[in-house]
Short mmCIF file of C-alpha atoms and ligand atoms in Angstrom, two decimals:
data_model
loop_
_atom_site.label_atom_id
_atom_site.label_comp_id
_atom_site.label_asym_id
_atom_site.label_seq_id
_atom_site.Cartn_x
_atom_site.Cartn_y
_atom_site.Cartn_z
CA UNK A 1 -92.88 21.73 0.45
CA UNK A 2 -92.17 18.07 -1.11
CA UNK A 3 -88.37 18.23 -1.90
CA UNK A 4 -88.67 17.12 -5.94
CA UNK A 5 -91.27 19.78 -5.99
CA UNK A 6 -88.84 22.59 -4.74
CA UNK A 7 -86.48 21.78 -7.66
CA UNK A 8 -89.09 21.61 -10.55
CA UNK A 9 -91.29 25.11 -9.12
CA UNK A 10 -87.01 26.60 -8.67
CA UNK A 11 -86.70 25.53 -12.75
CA UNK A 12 -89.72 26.71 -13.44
CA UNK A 13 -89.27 30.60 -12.17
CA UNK A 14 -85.81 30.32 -13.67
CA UNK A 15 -87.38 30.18 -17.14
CA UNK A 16 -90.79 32.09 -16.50
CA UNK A 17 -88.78 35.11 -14.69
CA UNK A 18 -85.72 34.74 -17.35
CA UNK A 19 -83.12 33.88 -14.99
CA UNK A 20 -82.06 30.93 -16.83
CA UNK A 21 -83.33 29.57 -20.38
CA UNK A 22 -82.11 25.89 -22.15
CA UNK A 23 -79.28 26.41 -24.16
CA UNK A 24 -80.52 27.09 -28.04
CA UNK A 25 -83.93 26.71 -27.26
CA UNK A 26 -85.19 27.10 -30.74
CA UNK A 27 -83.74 24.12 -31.65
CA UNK A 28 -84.72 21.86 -29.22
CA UNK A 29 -81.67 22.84 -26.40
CA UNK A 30 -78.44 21.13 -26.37
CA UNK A 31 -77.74 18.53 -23.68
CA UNK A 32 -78.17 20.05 -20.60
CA UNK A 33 -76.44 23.54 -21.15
CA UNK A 34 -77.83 26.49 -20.22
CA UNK A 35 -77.90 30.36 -20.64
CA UNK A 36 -78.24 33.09 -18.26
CA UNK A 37 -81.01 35.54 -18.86
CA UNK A 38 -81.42 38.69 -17.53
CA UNK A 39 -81.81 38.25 -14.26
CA UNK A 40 -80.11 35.30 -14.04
CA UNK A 41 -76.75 37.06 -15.49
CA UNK A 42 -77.00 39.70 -12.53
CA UNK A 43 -77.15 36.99 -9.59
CA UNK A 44 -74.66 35.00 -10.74
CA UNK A 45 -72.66 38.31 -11.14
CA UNK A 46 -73.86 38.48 -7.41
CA UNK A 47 -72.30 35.28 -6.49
CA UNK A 48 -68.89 35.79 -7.86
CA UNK A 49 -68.44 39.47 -6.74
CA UNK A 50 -69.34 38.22 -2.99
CA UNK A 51 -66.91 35.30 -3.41
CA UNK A 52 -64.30 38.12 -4.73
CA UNK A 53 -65.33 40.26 -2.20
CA UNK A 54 -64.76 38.17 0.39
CA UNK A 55 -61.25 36.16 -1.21
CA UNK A 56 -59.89 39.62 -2.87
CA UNK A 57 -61.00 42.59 -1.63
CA UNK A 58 -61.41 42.02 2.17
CA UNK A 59 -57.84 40.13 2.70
CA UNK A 60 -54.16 41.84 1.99
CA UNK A 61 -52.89 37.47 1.21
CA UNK A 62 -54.73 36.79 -1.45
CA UNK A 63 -53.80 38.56 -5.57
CA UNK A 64 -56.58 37.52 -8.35
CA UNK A 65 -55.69 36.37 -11.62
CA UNK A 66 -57.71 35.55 -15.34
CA UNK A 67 -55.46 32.84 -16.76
CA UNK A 68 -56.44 31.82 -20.42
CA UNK A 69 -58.52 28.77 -20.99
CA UNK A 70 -56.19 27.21 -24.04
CA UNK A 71 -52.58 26.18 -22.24
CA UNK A 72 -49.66 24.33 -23.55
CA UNK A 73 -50.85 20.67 -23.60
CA UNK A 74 -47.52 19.83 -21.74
CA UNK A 75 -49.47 21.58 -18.46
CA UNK A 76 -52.07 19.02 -18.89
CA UNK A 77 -49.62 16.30 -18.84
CA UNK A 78 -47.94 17.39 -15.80
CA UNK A 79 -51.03 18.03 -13.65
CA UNK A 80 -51.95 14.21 -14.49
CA UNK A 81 -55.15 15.23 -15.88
CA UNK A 82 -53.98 13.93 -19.88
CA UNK A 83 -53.29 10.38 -18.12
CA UNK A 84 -55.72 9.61 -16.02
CA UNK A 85 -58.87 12.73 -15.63
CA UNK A 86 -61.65 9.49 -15.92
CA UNK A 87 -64.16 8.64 -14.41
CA UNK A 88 -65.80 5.16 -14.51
CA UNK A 89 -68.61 4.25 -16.87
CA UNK A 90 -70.94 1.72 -17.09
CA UNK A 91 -73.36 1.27 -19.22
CA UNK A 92 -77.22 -0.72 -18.92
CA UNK A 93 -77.55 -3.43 -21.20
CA UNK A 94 -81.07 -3.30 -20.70
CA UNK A 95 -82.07 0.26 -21.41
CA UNK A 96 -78.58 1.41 -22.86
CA UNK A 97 -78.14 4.33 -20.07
CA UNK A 98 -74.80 5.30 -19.05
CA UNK A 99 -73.83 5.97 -15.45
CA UNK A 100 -71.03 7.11 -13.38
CA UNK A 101 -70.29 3.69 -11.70
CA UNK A 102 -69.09 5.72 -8.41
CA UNK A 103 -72.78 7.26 -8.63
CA UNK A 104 -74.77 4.05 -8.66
CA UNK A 105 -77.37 3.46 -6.08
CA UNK A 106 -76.32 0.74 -3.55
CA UNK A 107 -78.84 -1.79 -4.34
CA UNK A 108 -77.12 -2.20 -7.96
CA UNK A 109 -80.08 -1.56 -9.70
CA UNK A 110 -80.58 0.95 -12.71
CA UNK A 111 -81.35 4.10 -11.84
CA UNK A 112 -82.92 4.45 -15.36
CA UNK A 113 -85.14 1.34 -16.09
CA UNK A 114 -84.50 -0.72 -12.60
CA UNK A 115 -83.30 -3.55 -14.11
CA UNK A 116 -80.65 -5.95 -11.75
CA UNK A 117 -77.43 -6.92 -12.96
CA UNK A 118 -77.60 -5.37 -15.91
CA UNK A 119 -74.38 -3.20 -15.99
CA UNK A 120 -71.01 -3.53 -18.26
CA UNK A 121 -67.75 -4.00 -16.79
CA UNK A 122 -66.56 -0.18 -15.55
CA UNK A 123 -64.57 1.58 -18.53
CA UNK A 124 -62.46 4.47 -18.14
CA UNK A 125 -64.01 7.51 -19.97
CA UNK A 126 -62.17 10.78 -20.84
CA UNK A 127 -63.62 13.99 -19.58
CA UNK A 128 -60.70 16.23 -20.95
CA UNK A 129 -62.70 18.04 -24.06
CA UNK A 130 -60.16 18.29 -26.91
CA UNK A 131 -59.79 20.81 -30.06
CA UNK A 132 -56.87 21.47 -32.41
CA UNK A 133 -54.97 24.91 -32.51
CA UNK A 134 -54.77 26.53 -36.15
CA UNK A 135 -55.67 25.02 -39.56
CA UNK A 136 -54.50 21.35 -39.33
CA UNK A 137 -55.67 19.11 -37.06
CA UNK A 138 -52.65 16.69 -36.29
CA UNK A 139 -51.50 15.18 -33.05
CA UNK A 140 -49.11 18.11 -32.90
CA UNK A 141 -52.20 21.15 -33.02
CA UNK A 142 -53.93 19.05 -30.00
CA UNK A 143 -55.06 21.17 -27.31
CA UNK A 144 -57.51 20.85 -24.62
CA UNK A 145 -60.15 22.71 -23.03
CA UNK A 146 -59.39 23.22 -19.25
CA UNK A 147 -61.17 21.13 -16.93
CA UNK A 148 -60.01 23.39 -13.54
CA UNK A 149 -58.62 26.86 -13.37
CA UNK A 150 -56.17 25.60 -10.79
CA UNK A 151 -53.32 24.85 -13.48
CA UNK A 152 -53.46 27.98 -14.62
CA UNK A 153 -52.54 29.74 -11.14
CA UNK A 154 -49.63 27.39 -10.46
CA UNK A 155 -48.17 27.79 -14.00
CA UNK A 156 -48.44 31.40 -12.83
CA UNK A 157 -46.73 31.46 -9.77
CA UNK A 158 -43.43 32.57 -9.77
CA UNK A 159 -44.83 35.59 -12.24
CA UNK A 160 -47.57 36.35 -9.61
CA UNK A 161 -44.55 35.64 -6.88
CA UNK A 162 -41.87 37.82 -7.88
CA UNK A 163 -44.58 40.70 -9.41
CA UNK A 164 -46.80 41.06 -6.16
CA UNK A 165 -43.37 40.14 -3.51
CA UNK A 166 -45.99 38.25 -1.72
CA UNK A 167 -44.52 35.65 0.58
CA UNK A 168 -46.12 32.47 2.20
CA UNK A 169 -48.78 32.43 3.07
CA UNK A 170 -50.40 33.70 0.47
CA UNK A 171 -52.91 33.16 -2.40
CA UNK A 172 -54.06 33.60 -6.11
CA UNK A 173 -57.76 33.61 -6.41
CA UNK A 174 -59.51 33.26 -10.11
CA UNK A 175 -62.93 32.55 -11.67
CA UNK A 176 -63.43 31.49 -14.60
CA UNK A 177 -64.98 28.60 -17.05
CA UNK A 178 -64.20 24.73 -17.36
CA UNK A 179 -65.02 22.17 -19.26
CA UNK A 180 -65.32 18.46 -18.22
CA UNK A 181 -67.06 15.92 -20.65
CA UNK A 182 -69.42 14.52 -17.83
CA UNK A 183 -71.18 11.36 -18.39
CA UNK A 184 -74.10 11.80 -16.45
CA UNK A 185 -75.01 15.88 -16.41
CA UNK A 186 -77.83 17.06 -15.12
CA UNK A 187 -80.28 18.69 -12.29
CA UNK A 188 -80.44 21.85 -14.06
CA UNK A 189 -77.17 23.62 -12.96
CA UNK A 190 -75.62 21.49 -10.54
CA UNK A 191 -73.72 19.41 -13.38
CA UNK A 192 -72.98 20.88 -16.98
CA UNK A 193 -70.43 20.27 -19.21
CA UNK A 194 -69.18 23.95 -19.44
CA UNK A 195 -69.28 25.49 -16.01
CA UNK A 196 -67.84 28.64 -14.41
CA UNK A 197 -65.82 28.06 -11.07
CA UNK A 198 -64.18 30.14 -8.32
CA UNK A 199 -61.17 28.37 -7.35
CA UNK A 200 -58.74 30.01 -4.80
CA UNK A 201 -54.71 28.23 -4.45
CA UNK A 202 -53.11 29.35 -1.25
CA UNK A 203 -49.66 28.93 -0.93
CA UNK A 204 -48.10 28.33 2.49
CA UNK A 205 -44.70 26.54 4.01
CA UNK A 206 -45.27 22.54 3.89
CA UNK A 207 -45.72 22.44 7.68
CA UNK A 208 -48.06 24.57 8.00
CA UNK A 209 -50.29 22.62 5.27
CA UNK A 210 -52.50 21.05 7.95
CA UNK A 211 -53.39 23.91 9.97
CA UNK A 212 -54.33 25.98 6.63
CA UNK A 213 -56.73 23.32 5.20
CA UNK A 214 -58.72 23.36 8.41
CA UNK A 215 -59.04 27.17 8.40
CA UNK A 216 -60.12 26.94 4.91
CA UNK A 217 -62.57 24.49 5.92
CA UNK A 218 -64.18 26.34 8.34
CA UNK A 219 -63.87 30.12 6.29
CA UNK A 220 -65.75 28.49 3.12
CA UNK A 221 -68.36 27.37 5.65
CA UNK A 222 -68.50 30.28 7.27
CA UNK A 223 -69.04 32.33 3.96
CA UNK A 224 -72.05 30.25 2.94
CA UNK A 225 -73.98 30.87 6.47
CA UNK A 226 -72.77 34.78 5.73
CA UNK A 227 -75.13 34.43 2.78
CA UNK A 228 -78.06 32.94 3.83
CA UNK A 229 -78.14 29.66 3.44
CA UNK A 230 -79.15 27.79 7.14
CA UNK A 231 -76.29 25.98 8.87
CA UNK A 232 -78.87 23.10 8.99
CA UNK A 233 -78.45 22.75 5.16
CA UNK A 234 -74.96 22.48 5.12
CA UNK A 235 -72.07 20.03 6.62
CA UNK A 236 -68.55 19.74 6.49
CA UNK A 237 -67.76 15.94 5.13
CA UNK A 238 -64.62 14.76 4.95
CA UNK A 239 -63.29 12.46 2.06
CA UNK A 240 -62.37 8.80 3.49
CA UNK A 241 -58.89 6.89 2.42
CA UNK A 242 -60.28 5.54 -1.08
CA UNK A 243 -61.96 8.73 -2.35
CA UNK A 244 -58.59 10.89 -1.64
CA UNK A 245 -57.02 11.81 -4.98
CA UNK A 246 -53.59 10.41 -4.54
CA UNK A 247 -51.96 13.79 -4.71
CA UNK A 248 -54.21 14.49 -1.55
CA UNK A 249 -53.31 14.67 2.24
CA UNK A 250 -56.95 15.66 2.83
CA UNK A 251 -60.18 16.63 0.82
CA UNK A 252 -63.50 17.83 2.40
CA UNK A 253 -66.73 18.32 0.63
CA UNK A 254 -68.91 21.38 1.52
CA UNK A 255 -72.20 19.22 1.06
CA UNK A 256 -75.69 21.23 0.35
CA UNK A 257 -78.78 19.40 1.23
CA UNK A 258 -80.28 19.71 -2.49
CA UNK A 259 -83.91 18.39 -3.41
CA UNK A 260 -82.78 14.62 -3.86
CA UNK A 261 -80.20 14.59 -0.88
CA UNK A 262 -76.79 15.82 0.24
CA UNK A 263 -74.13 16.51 -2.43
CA UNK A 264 -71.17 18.41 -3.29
CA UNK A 265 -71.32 22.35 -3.17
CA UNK A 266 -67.54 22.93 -2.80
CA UNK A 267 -64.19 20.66 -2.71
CA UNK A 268 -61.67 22.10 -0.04
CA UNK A 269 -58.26 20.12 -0.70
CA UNK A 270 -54.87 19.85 0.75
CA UNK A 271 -53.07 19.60 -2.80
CA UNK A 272 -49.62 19.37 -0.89
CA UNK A 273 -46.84 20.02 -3.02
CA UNK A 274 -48.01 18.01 -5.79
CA UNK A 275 -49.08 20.39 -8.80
CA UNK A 276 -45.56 22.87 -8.06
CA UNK A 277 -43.40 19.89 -8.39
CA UNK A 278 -44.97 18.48 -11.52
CA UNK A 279 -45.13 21.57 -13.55
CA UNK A 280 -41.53 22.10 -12.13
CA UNK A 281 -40.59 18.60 -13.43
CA UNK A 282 -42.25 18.99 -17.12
CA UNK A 283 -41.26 22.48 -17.38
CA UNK A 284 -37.41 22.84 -16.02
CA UNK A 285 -38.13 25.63 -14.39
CA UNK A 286 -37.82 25.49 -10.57
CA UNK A 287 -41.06 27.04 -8.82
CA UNK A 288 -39.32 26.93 -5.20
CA UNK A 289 -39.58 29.61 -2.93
CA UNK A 290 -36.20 30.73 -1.33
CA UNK A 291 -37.46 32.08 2.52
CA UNK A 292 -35.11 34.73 3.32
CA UNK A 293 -35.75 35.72 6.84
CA UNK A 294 -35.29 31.72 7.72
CA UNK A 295 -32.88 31.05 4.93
CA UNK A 296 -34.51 28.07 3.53
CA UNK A 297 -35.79 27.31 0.25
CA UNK A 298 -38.99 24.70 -0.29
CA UNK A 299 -41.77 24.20 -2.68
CA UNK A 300 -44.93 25.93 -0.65
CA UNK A 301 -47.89 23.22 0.14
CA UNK A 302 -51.40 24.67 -1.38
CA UNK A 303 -54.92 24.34 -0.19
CA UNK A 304 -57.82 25.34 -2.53
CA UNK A 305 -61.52 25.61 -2.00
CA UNK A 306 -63.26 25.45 -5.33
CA UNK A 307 -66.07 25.89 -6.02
CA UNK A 308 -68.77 26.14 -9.40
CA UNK A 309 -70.13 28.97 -9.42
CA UNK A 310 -73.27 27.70 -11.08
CA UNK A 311 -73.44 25.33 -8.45
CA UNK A 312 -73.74 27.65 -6.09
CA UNK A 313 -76.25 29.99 -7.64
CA UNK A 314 -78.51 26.89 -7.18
CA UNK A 315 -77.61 26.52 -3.92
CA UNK A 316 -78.79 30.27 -3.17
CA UNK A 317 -81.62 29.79 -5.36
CA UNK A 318 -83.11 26.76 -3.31
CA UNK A 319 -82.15 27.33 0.37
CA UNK A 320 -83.98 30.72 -1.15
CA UNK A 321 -87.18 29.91 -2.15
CA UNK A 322 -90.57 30.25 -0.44
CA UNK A 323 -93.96 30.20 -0.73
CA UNK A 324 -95.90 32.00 1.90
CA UNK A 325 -99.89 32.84 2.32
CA UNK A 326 -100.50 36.52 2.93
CA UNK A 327 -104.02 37.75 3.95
CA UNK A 328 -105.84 34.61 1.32
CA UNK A 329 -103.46 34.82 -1.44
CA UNK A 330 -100.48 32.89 -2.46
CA UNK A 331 -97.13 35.13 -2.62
CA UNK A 332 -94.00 33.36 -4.03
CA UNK A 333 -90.63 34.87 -2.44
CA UNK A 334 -86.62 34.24 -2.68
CA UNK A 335 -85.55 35.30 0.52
CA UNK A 336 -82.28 35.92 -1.05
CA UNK A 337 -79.41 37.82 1.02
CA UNK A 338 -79.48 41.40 -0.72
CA UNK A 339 -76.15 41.35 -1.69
CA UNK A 340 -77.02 38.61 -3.99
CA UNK A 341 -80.53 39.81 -4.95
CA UNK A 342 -80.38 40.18 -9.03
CA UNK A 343 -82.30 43.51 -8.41
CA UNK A 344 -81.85 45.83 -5.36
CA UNK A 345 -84.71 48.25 -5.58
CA UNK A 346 -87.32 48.83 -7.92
CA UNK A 347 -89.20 51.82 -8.57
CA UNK A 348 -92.71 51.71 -8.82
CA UNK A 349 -94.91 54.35 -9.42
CA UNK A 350 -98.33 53.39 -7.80
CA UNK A 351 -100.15 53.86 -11.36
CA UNK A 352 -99.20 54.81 -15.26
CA UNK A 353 -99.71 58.52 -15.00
CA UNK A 354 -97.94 61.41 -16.38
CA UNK A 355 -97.91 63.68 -13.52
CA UNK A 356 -96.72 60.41 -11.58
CA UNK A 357 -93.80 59.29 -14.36
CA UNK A 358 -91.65 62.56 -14.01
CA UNK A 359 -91.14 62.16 -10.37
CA UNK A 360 -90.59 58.52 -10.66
CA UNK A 361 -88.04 58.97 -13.23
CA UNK A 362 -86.44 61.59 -10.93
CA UNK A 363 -86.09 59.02 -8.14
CA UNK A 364 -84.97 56.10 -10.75
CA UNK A 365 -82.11 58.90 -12.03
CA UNK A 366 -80.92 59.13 -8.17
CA UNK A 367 -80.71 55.71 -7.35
CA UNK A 368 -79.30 53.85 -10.45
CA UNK A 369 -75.72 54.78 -9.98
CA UNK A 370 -75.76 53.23 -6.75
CA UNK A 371 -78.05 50.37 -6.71
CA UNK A 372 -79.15 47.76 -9.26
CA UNK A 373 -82.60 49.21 -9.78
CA UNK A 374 -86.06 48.05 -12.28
CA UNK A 375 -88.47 50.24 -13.21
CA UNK A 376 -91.79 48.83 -13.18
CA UNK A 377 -95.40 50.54 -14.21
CA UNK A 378 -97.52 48.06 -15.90
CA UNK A 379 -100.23 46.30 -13.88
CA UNK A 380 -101.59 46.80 -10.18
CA UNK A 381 -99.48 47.87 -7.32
CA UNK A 382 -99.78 44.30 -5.67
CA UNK A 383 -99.29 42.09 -8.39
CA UNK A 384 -96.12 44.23 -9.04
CA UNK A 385 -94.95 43.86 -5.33
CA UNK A 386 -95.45 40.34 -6.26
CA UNK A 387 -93.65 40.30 -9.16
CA UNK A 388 -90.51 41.47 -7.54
CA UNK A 389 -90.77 39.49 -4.43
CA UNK A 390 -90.65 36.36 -6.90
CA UNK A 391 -87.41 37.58 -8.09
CA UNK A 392 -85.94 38.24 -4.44
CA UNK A 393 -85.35 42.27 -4.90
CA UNK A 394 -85.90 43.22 -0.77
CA UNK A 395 -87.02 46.90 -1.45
CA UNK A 396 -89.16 48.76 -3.63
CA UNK A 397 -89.82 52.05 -3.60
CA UNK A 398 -93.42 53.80 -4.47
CA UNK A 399 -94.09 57.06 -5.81
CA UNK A 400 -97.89 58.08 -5.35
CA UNK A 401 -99.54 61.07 -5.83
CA UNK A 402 -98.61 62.33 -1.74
CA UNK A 403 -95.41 62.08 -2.90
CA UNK A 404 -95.86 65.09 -5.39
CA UNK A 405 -96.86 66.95 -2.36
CA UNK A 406 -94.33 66.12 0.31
CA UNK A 407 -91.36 65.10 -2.07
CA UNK A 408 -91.35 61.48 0.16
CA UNK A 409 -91.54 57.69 -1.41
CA UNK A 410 -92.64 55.17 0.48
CA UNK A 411 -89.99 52.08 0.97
CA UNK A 412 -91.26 48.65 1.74
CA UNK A 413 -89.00 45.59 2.80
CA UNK A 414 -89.73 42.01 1.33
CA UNK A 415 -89.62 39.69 4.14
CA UNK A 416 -91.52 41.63 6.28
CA UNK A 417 -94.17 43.76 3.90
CA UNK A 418 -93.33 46.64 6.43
CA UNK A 419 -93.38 50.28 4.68
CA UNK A 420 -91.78 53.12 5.87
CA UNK A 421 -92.02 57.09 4.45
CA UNK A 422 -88.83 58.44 3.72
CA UNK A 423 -88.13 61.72 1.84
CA UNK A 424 -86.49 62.02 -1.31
CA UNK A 425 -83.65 63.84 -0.28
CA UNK A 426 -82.70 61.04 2.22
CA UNK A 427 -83.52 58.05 0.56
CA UNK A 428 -80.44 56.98 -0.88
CA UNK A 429 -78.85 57.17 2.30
CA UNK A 430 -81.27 55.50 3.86
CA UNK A 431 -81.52 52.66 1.25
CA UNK A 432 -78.03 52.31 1.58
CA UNK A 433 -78.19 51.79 5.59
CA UNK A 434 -80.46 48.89 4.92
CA UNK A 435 -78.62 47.46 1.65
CA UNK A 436 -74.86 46.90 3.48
CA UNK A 437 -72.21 45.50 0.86
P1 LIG B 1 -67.75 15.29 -8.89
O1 LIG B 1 -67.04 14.22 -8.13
O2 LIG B 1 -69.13 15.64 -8.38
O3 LIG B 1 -67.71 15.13 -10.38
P2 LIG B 1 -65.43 16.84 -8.35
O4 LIG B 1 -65.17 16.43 -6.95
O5 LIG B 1 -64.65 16.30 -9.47
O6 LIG B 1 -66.98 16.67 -8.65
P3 LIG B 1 -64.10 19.29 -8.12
O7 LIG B 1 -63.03 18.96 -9.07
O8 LIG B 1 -63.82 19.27 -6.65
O9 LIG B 1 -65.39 18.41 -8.43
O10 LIG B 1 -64.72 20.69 -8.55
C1 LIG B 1 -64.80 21.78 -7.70
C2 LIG B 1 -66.19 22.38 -7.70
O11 LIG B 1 -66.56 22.73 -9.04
C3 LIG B 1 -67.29 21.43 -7.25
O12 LIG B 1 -67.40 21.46 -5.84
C4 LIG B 1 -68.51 22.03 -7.90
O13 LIG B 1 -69.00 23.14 -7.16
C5 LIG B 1 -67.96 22.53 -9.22
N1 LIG B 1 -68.17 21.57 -10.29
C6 LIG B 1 -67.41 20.48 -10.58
N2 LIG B 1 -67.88 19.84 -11.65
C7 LIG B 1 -68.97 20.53 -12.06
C8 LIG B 1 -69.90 20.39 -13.13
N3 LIG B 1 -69.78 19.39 -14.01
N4 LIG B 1 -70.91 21.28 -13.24
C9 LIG B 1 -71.03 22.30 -12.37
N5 LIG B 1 -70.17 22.50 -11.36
C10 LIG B 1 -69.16 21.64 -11.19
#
């Protein structure tokens, strides 16, 4: 399939299968934000919970945390982000479009209207989004929305620390939303103004800062594959001398190959012991760790992967997608992994019938406090297999009228259209053999 094709048939299931709608739609939508529908709401619940899975549950190093989004403005000003979180804009005196100037094509011509030579001198824009705190809005009541989650883990880390006893190396893992004023958003989810991300800061002694960052490297790669998404459609880029931030002993993208090229899925940065010592400095409060088995106190080096997960949902969603012929007809599918799959089984009795609907309400009862299920009656068997395949759920279960006889459903997979009998009083079991966490 073309590539700009993918992304527009990707946008158009989001909205037609109510995965994702345009922000306040009745009025027009608001500049490129976006709500989750239904569906949408349940894989990106799917995202997280394998990203927490895989950073919380499954390791004894790393804690979680839900810091709030509002923070003294003095954090702000100590992570650096109140003096200098810009990004360069120019601006097309031709056709008036603004663009990142670190995201302008090479030949120097507008993206927008292809005019040469037509941009502004660069000017530093602000993507810190700023409110007031309580009923007068004075330089005093300024606070700001937070633009990473980060700041709100190593403002936290003596409490986490000394609560937890955890010792180097060790993490805090948190997801939650940010806010960054972007000049140029766009392509659907990949860049919003208000965006969720999963951002995980692991602590460990400065030395050992190296080593740790190229772990992380590879484990955030790793994870991805886990999920689905083909190796081939991923790559591990490092950032060169003049993109490092200057806080930065080493950054590497996670790069996607998206619709209109390669681009950033995740950061993975060695953030040294930059952010501790600042929020040390403007605090007065000393965020050192004193090593008691070596005697030796020192302000722990941190690496973090981040990551949006938006971003990622698109990701999924795209590496995802197919569109396959089966015996004449056309059958849209999102091979998605089916820990991510919005829905994990639906329940279809082969026709509306009432001596059909008792049994398959019997079945629904069983499975839905286990699995993420649908219940589905209207229309023909096929179109309904259909239905669900377009939404990635990888089994469905049928009740006909054999089943009334025998007390067995019949379970067939999505990717391979294969069915299988199975009795009733096995079927969860069996579902969950071929639905692993
Ligand atoms: P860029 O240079 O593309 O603006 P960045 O390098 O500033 O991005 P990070 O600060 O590393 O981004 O953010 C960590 C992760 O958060 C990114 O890898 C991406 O997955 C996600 N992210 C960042 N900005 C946005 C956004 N505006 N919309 C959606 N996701 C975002």
């Amino acid at each position: 399939m073309a590539k700009p094709d993918l992304m527009e048939r990707v946008v158009n299931l989001c909205k037609r299968r109510g995965l994702i709608f345009p922000s306040s739609e009745i009025y027009g939508g608001f500049r490129s934000t976006w709500d989750y529908g239904p569906l949408g709401v349940l894989l990106k619940r799917n995202v997280k919970d394998a990203w927490w899975r895989s950073m919380v549950q499954l390791r004894d190093d790393i804690v979680g945390l839900d810091a709030a989004i509002l923070m003294h403005p003095r954090v702000w000003e100590a992570s650096g982000h109140v003096q200098a979180f810009t990004d360069p804009l120019v601006d097309c005196r031709n056709c008036k479009e603004r663009f990142r100037a670190d995201h302008l094509p090479e030949s120097g011509a507008c993206p927008n209207c292809g005019a040469e030579g037509s941009f502004t001198e660069a000017r530093q824009f602000h993507l810190m989004f700023k409110t007031h705190v309580g009923p007068i809005e004075d330089d005093a009541s300024i606070a700001y929305l937070r633009p990473e989650t980060a700041q709100g883990i190593f403002v936290n880390f003596l409490n986490v620390q000394t609560t937890t006893r955890k010792k180097p190396p060790f993490g805090i893992a948190q997801i939650g939303k940010a806010f960054r004023n972007e000049i140029t958003p766009g392509n659907f989810i990949f860049r919003t103004r208000e965006f969720e991300v999963m951002e995980m800061e692991y602590f460990v002694p400065p030395e050992d800062g190296p080593r740790w960052y190229e772990y992380w490297c590879q484990e955030r790669l790793r994870w991805f594959v886990d999920l689905g998404i083909p190796e081939e459609q991923l790559r591990l880029r490092p950032h060169d001398a003049e993109e490092l931030s200057h806080y930065s002993a080493g950054t590497s993208d996670v790069e996607f190959s998206y619709p209109w090229g390669w681009g950033e899925l995740e950061g993975i940065a060695n953030r040294t012991d930059y952010d501790l010592k600042r929020q040390s400095e403007y605090s007065g409060q000393d965020l050192s760790y004193y090593d008691q088995d070596a005697d030796r106190r020192y302000v722990p080096h941190v690496i973090e992967p981040a990551l949006g997960s938006d971003r990622c949902m698109l990701a999924f969603l795209l590496a995802a997608y197919r569109e396959e012929e089966v015996r004449g007809e056309k059958r849209t599918l999102l091979r998605l992994d089916p820990r991510l799959a919005p829905v994990a089984v639906a329940v279809l009795p082969l026709s509306r019938n009432e001596r059909l609907n008792p049994v398959a309400h019997e079945v629904a009862d069983l499975l839905r406090p286990r699995f993420m299920i649908d219940v589905d009656d209207a229309g023909s068997i096929g179109r309904r297999y259909r239905r669900q395949d377009e939404v990635g759920t990888p089994l469905c279960v049928t009740v006909d009228f054999e089943t009334l006889d025998d007390r067995a459903v019949t379970v067939r997979d999505r990717d391979s259209m294969s069915q299988d009998r199975v009795p009733i009083d096995k079927l969860v079991e069996h579902l969950e053999e071929l639905l692993p966490q």
